[in-house]
Coordinates of C-alpha atoms in Angstrom, one line a residue:
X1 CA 60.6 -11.6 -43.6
X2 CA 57.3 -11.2 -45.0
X3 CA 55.1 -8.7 -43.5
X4 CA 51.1 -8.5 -45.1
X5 CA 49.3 -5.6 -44.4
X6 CA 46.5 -6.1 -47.3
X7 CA 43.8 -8.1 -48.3
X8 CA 45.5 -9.2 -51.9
X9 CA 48.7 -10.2 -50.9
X10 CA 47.2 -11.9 -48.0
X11 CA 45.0 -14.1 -50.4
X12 CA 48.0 -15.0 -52.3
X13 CA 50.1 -16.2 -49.7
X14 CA 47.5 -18.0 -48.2
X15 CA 46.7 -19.6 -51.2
X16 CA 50.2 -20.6 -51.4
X17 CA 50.6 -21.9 -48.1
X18 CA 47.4 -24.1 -48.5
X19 CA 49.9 -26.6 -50.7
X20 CA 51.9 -27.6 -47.5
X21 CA 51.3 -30.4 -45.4
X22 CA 51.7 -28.1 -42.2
X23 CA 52.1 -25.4 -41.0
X24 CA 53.5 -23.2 -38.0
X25 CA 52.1 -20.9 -36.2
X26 CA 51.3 -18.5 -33.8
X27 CA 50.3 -15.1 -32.4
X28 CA 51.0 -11.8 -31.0
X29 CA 47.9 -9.7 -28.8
X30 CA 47.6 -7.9 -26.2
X31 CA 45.0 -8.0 -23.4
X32 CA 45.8 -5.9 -20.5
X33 CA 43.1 -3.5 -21.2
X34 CA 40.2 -5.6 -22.8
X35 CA 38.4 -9.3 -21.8
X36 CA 39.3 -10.9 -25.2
X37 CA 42.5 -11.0 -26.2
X38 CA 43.1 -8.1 -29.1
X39 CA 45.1 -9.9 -32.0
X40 CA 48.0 -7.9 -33.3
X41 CA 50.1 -10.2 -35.3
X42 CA 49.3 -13.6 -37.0
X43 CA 52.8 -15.8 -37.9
X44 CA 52.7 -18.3 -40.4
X45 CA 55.7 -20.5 -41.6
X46 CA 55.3 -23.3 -44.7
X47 CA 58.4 -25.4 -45.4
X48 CA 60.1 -22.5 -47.8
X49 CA 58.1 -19.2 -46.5
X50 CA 57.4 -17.3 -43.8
X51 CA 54.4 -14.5 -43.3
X52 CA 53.6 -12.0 -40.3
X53 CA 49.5 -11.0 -41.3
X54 CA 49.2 -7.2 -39.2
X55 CA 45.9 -8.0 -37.9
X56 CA 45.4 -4.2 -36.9
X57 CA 45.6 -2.7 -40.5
X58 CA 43.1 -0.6 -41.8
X59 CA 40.2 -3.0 -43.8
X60 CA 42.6 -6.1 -43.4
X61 CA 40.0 -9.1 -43.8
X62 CA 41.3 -12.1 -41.8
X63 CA 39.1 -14.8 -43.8
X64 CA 41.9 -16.7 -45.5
X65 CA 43.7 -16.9 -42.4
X66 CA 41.0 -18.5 -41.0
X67 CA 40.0 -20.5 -44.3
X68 CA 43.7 -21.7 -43.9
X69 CA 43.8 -22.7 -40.3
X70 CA 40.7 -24.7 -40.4
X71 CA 41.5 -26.8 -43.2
X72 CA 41.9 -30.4 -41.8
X73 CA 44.2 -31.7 -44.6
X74 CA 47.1 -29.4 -43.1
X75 CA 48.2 -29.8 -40.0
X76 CA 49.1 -27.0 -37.5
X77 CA 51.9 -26.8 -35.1
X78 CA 51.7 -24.4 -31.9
X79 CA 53.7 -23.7 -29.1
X80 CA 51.5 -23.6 -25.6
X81 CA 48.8 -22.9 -27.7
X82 CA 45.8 -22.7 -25.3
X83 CA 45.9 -18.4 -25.5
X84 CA 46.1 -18.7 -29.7
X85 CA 43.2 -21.5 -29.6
X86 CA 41.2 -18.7 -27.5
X87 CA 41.8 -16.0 -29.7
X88 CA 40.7 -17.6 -33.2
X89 CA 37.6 -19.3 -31.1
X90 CA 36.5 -15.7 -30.1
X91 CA 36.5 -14.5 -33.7
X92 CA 35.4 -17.7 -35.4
X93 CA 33.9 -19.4 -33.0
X94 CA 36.2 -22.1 -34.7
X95 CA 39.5 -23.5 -33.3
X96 CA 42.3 -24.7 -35.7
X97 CA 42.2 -28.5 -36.2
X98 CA 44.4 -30.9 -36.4
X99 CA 46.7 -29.5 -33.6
X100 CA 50.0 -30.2 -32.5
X101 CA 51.8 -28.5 -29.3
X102 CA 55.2 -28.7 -29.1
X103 CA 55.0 -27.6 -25.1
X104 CA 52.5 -31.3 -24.6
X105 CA 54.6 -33.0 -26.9
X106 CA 58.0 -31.6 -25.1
X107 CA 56.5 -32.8 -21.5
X108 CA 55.9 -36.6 -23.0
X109 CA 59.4 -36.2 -24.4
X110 CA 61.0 -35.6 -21.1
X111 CA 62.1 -31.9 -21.7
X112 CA 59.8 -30.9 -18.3
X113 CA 56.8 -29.4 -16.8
X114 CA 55.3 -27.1 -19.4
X115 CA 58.9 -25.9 -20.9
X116 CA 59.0 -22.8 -22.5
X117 CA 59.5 -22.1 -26.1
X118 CA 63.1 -20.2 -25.8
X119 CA 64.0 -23.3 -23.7
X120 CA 62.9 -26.0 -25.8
X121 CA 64.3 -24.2 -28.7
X122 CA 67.9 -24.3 -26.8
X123 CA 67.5 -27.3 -25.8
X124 CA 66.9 -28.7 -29.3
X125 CA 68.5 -26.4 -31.8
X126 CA 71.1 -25.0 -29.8
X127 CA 70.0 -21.5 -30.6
X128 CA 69.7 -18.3 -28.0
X129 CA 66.2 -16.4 -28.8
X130 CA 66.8 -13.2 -28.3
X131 CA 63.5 -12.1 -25.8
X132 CA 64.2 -8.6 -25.9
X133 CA 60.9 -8.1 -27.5
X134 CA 58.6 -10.8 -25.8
X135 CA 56.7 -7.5 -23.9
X136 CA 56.9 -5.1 -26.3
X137 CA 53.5 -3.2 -27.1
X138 CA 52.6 -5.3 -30.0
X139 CA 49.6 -3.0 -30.7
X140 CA 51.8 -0.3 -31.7
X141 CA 52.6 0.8 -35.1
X142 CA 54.7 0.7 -37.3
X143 CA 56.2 -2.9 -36.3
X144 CA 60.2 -2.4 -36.3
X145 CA 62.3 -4.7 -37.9
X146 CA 63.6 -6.3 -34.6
X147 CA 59.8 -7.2 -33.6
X148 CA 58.9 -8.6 -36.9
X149 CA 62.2 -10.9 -36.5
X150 CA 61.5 -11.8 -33.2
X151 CA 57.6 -12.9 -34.1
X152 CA 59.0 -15.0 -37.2
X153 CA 61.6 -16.5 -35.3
X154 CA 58.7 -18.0 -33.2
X155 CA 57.1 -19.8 -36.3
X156 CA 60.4 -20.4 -38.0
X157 CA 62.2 -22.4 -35.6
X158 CA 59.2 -24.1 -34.6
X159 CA 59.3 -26.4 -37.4
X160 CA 62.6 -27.9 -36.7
X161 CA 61.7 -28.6 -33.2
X162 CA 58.3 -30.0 -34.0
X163 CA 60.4 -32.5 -36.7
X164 CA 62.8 -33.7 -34.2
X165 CA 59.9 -34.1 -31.7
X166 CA 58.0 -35.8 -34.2
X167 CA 61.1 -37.9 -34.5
X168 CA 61.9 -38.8 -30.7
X169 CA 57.8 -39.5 -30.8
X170 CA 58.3 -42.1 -33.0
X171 CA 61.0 -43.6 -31.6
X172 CA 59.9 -43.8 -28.4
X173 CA 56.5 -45.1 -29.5
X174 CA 54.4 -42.2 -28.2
X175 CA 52.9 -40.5 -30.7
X176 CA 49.2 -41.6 -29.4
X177 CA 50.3 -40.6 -25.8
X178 CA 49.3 -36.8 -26.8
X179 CA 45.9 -37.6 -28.2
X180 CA 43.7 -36.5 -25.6
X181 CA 45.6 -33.8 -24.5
X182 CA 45.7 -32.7 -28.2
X183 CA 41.9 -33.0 -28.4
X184 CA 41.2 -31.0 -25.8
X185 CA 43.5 -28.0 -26.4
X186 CA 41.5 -28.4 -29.4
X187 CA 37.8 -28.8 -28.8
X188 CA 35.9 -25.8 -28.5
X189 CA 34.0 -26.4 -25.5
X190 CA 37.3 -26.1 -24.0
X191 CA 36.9 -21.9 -24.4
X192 CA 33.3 -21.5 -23.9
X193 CA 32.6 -20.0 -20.6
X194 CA 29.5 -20.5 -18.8
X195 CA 28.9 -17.0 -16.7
X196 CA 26.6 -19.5 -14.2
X197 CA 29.8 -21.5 -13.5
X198 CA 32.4 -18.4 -13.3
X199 CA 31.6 -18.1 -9.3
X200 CA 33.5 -21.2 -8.7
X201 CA 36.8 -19.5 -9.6
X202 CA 36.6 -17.6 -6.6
X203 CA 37.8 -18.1 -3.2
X204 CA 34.7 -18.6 -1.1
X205 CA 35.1 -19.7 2.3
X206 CA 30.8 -19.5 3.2
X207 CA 28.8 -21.9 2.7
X208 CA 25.7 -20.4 3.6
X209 CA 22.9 -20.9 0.7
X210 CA 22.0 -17.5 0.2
X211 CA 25.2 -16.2 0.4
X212 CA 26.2 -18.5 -2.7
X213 CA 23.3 -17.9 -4.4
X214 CA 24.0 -13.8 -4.5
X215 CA 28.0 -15.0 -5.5
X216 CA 26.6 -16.5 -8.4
X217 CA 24.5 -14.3 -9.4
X218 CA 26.9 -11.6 -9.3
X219 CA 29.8 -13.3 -10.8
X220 CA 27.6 -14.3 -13.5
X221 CA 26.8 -10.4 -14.3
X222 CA 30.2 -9.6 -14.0
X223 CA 31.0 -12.2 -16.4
X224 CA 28.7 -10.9 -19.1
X225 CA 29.1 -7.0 -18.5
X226 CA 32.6 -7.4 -18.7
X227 CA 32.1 -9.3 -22.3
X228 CA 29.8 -6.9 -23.4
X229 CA 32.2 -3.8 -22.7
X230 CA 34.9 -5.8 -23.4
X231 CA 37.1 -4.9 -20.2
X232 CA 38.9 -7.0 -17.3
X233 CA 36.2 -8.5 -14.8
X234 CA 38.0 -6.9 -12.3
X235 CA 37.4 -3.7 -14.0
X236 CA 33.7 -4.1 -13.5
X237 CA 33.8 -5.6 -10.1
X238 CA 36.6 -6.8 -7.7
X239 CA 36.7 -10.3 -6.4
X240 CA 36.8 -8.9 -3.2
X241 CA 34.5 -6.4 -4.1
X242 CA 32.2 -9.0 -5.0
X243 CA 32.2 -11.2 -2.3
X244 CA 31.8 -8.7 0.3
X245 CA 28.6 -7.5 -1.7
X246 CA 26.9 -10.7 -1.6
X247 CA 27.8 -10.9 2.3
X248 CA 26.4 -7.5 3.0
X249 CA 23.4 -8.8 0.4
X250 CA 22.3 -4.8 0.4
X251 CA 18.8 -3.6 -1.4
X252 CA 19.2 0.3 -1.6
X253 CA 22.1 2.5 -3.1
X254 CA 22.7 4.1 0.2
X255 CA 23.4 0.2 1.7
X256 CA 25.6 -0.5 -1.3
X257 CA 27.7 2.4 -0.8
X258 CA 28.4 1.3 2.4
X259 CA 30.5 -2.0 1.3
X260 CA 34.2 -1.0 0.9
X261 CA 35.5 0.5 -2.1
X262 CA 32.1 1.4 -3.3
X263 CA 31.6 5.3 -3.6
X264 CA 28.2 6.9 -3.4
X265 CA 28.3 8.2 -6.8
X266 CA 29.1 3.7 -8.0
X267 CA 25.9 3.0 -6.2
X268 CA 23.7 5.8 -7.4
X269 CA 24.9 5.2 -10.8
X270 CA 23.3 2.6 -13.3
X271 CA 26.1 -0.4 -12.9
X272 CA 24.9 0.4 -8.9
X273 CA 21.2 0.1 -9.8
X274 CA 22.4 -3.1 -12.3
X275 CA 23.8 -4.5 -8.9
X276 CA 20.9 -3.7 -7.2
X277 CA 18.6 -5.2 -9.5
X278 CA 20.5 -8.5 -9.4
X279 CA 21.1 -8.9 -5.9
X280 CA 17.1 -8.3 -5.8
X281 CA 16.2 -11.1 -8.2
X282 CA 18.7 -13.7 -6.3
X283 CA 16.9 -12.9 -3.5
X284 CA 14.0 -14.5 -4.9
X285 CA 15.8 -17.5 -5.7
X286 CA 14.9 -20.5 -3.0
X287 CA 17.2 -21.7 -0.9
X288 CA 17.2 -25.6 -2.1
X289 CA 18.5 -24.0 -5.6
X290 CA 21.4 -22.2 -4.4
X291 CA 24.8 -23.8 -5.6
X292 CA 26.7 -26.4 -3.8
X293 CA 30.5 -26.1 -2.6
X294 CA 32.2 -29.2 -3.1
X295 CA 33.3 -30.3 0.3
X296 CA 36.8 -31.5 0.5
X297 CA 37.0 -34.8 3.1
X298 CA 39.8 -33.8 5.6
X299 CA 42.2 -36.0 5.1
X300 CA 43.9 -37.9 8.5
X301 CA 47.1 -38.6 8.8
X302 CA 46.9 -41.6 7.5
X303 CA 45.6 -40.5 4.2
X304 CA 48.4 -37.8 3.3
X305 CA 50.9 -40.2 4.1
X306 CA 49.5 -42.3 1.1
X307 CA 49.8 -39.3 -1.2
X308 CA 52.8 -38.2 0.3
X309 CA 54.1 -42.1 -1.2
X310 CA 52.1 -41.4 -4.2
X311 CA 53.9 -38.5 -4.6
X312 CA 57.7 -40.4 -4.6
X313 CA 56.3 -43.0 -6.6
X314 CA 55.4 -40.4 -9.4
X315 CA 58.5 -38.6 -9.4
X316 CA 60.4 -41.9 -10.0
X317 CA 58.2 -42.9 -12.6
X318 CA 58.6 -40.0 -14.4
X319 CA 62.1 -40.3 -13.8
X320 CA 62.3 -43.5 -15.1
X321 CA 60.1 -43.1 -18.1
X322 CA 61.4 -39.4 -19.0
X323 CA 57.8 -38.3 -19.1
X324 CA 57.0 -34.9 -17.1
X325 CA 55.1 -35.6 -13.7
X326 CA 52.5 -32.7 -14.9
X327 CA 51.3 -35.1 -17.8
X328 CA 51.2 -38.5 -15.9
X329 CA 49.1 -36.9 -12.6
X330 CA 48.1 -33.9 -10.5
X331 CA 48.1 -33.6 -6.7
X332 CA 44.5 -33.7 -6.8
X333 CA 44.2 -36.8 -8.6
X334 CA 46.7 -38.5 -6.1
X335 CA 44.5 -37.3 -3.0
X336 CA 41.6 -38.5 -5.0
X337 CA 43.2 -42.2 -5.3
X338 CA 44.3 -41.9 -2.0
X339 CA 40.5 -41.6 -1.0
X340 CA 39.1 -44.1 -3.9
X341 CA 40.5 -47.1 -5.5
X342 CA 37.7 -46.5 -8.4
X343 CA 38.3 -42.2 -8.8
X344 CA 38.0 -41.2 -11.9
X345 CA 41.5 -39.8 -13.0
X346 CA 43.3 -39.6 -15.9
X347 CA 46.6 -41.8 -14.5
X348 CA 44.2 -44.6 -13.8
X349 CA 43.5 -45.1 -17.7
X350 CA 45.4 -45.3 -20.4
X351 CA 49.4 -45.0 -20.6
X352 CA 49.1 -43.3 -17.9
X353 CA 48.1 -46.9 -16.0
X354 CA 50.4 -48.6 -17.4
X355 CA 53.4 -46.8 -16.4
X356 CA 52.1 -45.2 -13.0
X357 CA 48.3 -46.3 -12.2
X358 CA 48.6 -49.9 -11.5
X359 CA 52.1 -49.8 -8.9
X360 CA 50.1 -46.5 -7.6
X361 CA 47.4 -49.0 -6.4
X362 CA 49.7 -51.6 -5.2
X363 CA 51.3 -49.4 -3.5
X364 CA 48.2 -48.4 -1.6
X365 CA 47.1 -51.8 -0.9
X366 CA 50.5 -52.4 0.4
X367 CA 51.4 -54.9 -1.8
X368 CA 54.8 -53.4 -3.6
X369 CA 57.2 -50.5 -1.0
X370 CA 60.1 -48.1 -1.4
X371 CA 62.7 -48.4 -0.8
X372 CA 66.7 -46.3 -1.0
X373 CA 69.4 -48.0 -2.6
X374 CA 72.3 -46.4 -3.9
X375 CA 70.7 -43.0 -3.6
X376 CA 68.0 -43.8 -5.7
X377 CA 64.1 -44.9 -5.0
X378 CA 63.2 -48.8 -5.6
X379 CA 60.2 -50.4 -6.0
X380 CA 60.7 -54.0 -3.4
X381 CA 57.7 -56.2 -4.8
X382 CA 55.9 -59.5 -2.7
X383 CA 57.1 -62.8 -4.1

């Protein structure tokens, strides 16, 4: 166990580690406290050595680490990487590249719906992690012993389950199944939040124009305070909070104190008058610009029993192909064919067609049923 604390011995190793072909990898942070994720640990494995960078000591420069991950002619493997792509896009603005994820390439592999890494390790090495320190406070120092073997493990092990996954990819002939989920994990436009679009996370159940139009105006400051001071949105302002705000819509502090859990001294202060100023400004906004809700059709009876068929059909494809349901299609997608012969959905391109798309629109046009025999779900096709 290798653990770096300065800016000379982290040059040498990563100058070392640049010879490999790839490389492991992943992180420890924390973010209970903060927006961005606060990056405590970096872990690194080559074929014969293993590093764990302190990202938290004093004057530690992080270039090389970066330098490193970035080069295309290595190749890095993660483990449900989406949180470590997040982190190195906040402080680069980069993501690594090429990518591999064991968790995507476990789920075309048959080993389930987005397996964890203990699991997949089990169920590939025959090794027990110990998790004893998976929630330790990994801001905390000095490190002991038993965390530094714990983070290692997670880059150490990873290589022998991303060769045997490699391997049962090849065989199976799916290596280019994981492209476009790789690509995306990867792009960078995949972290980038748009404060304008944030509203849409919430649960809205108005429609009314200027009603939105206040929602997404104060999402969108809540979005951006809550970067600038680098704290939970929730620390700046409730969902609920929020919502009832833009009902209520009110223009003086003595109105805003009046929403629940707003205190007179919140709406006298200058995140109050901030509030204030906003709501004032949407105000302004004409109605014919406010956002749009996407209305769901209600589906008739007849409609969810098609998804409902879908929804068997899927489960015994990826039964039969020992692919995880969670890759080949979502609920929403299956609604949306149910609704659409021509939706545009992942399972009606690709693999994914081939293996699931094309019976999933037979089926709907009633030209292929189910049926039970011996226990198990057939396809009966016209002749």
């Amino acid at each position: 166990m290798t653990l770096i604390t300065d800016n000379g011995s982290l040059a040498s190793a990563c100058e070392r580690l640049s010879k490999e072909v790839y490389l492991s990898v992943d992180t420890e942070f924390m973010r209970e406290k903060t927006y961005y994720p606060r990056l405590c640990l970096v872990q690194i494995s080559g074929e014969t050595e293993a590093i764990a960078i302190d990202a938290l000591s004093p004057g530690i420069n992080l270039a090389p680490v970066f330098q490193l991950l970035n080069d295309p002619k290595i190749g890095k493997v993660f483990h449900a990487c989406r949180q470590d792509m997040e982190i190195f896009f906040h402080l680069t603005k980069n993501t690594p590249k090429p990518v591999f994820d064991t968790q995507i390439a476990a789920m075309v592999c048959g080993y389930g719906d987005a397996i964890s890494y203990d699991k997949l390790v089990k169920q590939l090495l025959g090794i027990e992690i110990d998790k004893s320190s998976r929630f330790t406070d990994w801001s905390q120092r000095p490190l002991s012993n038993t965390q530094l073997k714990y983070a290692l493990t997670d880059v150490t092990h990873l290589r022998k389950v991303y060769e045997k996954l490699k391997k049962q990819l090849r065989e199976n002939g799916r290596e280019t199944w994981l492209v476009e989920e790789l690509d995306f994990v990867a792009s960078t436009t995949t972290y980038m939040i748009d404060p304008e679009k944030v509203w849409l996370r919430l649960k809205v159940r108005s429609g009314r124009p200027q009603f939105l139009i206040l929602v997404q105006a104060l999402a969108a400051f809540r979005e951006r305070e809550a970067q600038r001071r680098d704290v939970p949105r929730n620390r700046v302002l409730r969902d609920d909070v929020l919502l009832d705000i833009a009902a209520r819509a009110p223009a003086t502090p003595e109105e805003l104190a009046k929403v629940r859990s707003i205190s007179a001294n919140f709406a006298t202060s200058n995140s109050g008058t901030q509030i204030l100023k906003v709501i004032s400004l949407a105000k302004q906004i004409p109605i014919d610009q406010a956002p749009k809700i996407e209305k769901k059709e209600r589906k008739n009876n007849q409609g969810t029993a098609v998804v409902e068929l879908l929804k068997v059909l899927l489960k015994m494809k990826a039964e039969e192909h020992n692919v995880a349901q969670k890759l080949i299609a979502a609920t929403a997608d299956l609604e949306a064919v149910a609704a659409d012969d021509m939706a545009d959905v992942a399972f009606l391109k690709g693999w994914r067609r081939e293996i699931f798309g094309n019976d999933a629109l037979l089926l709907k046009a009633g030209k292929i049923g189910l049926s039970v025999e011996n226990h198990s779900v057939k396809i009966t096709r016209s002749v």
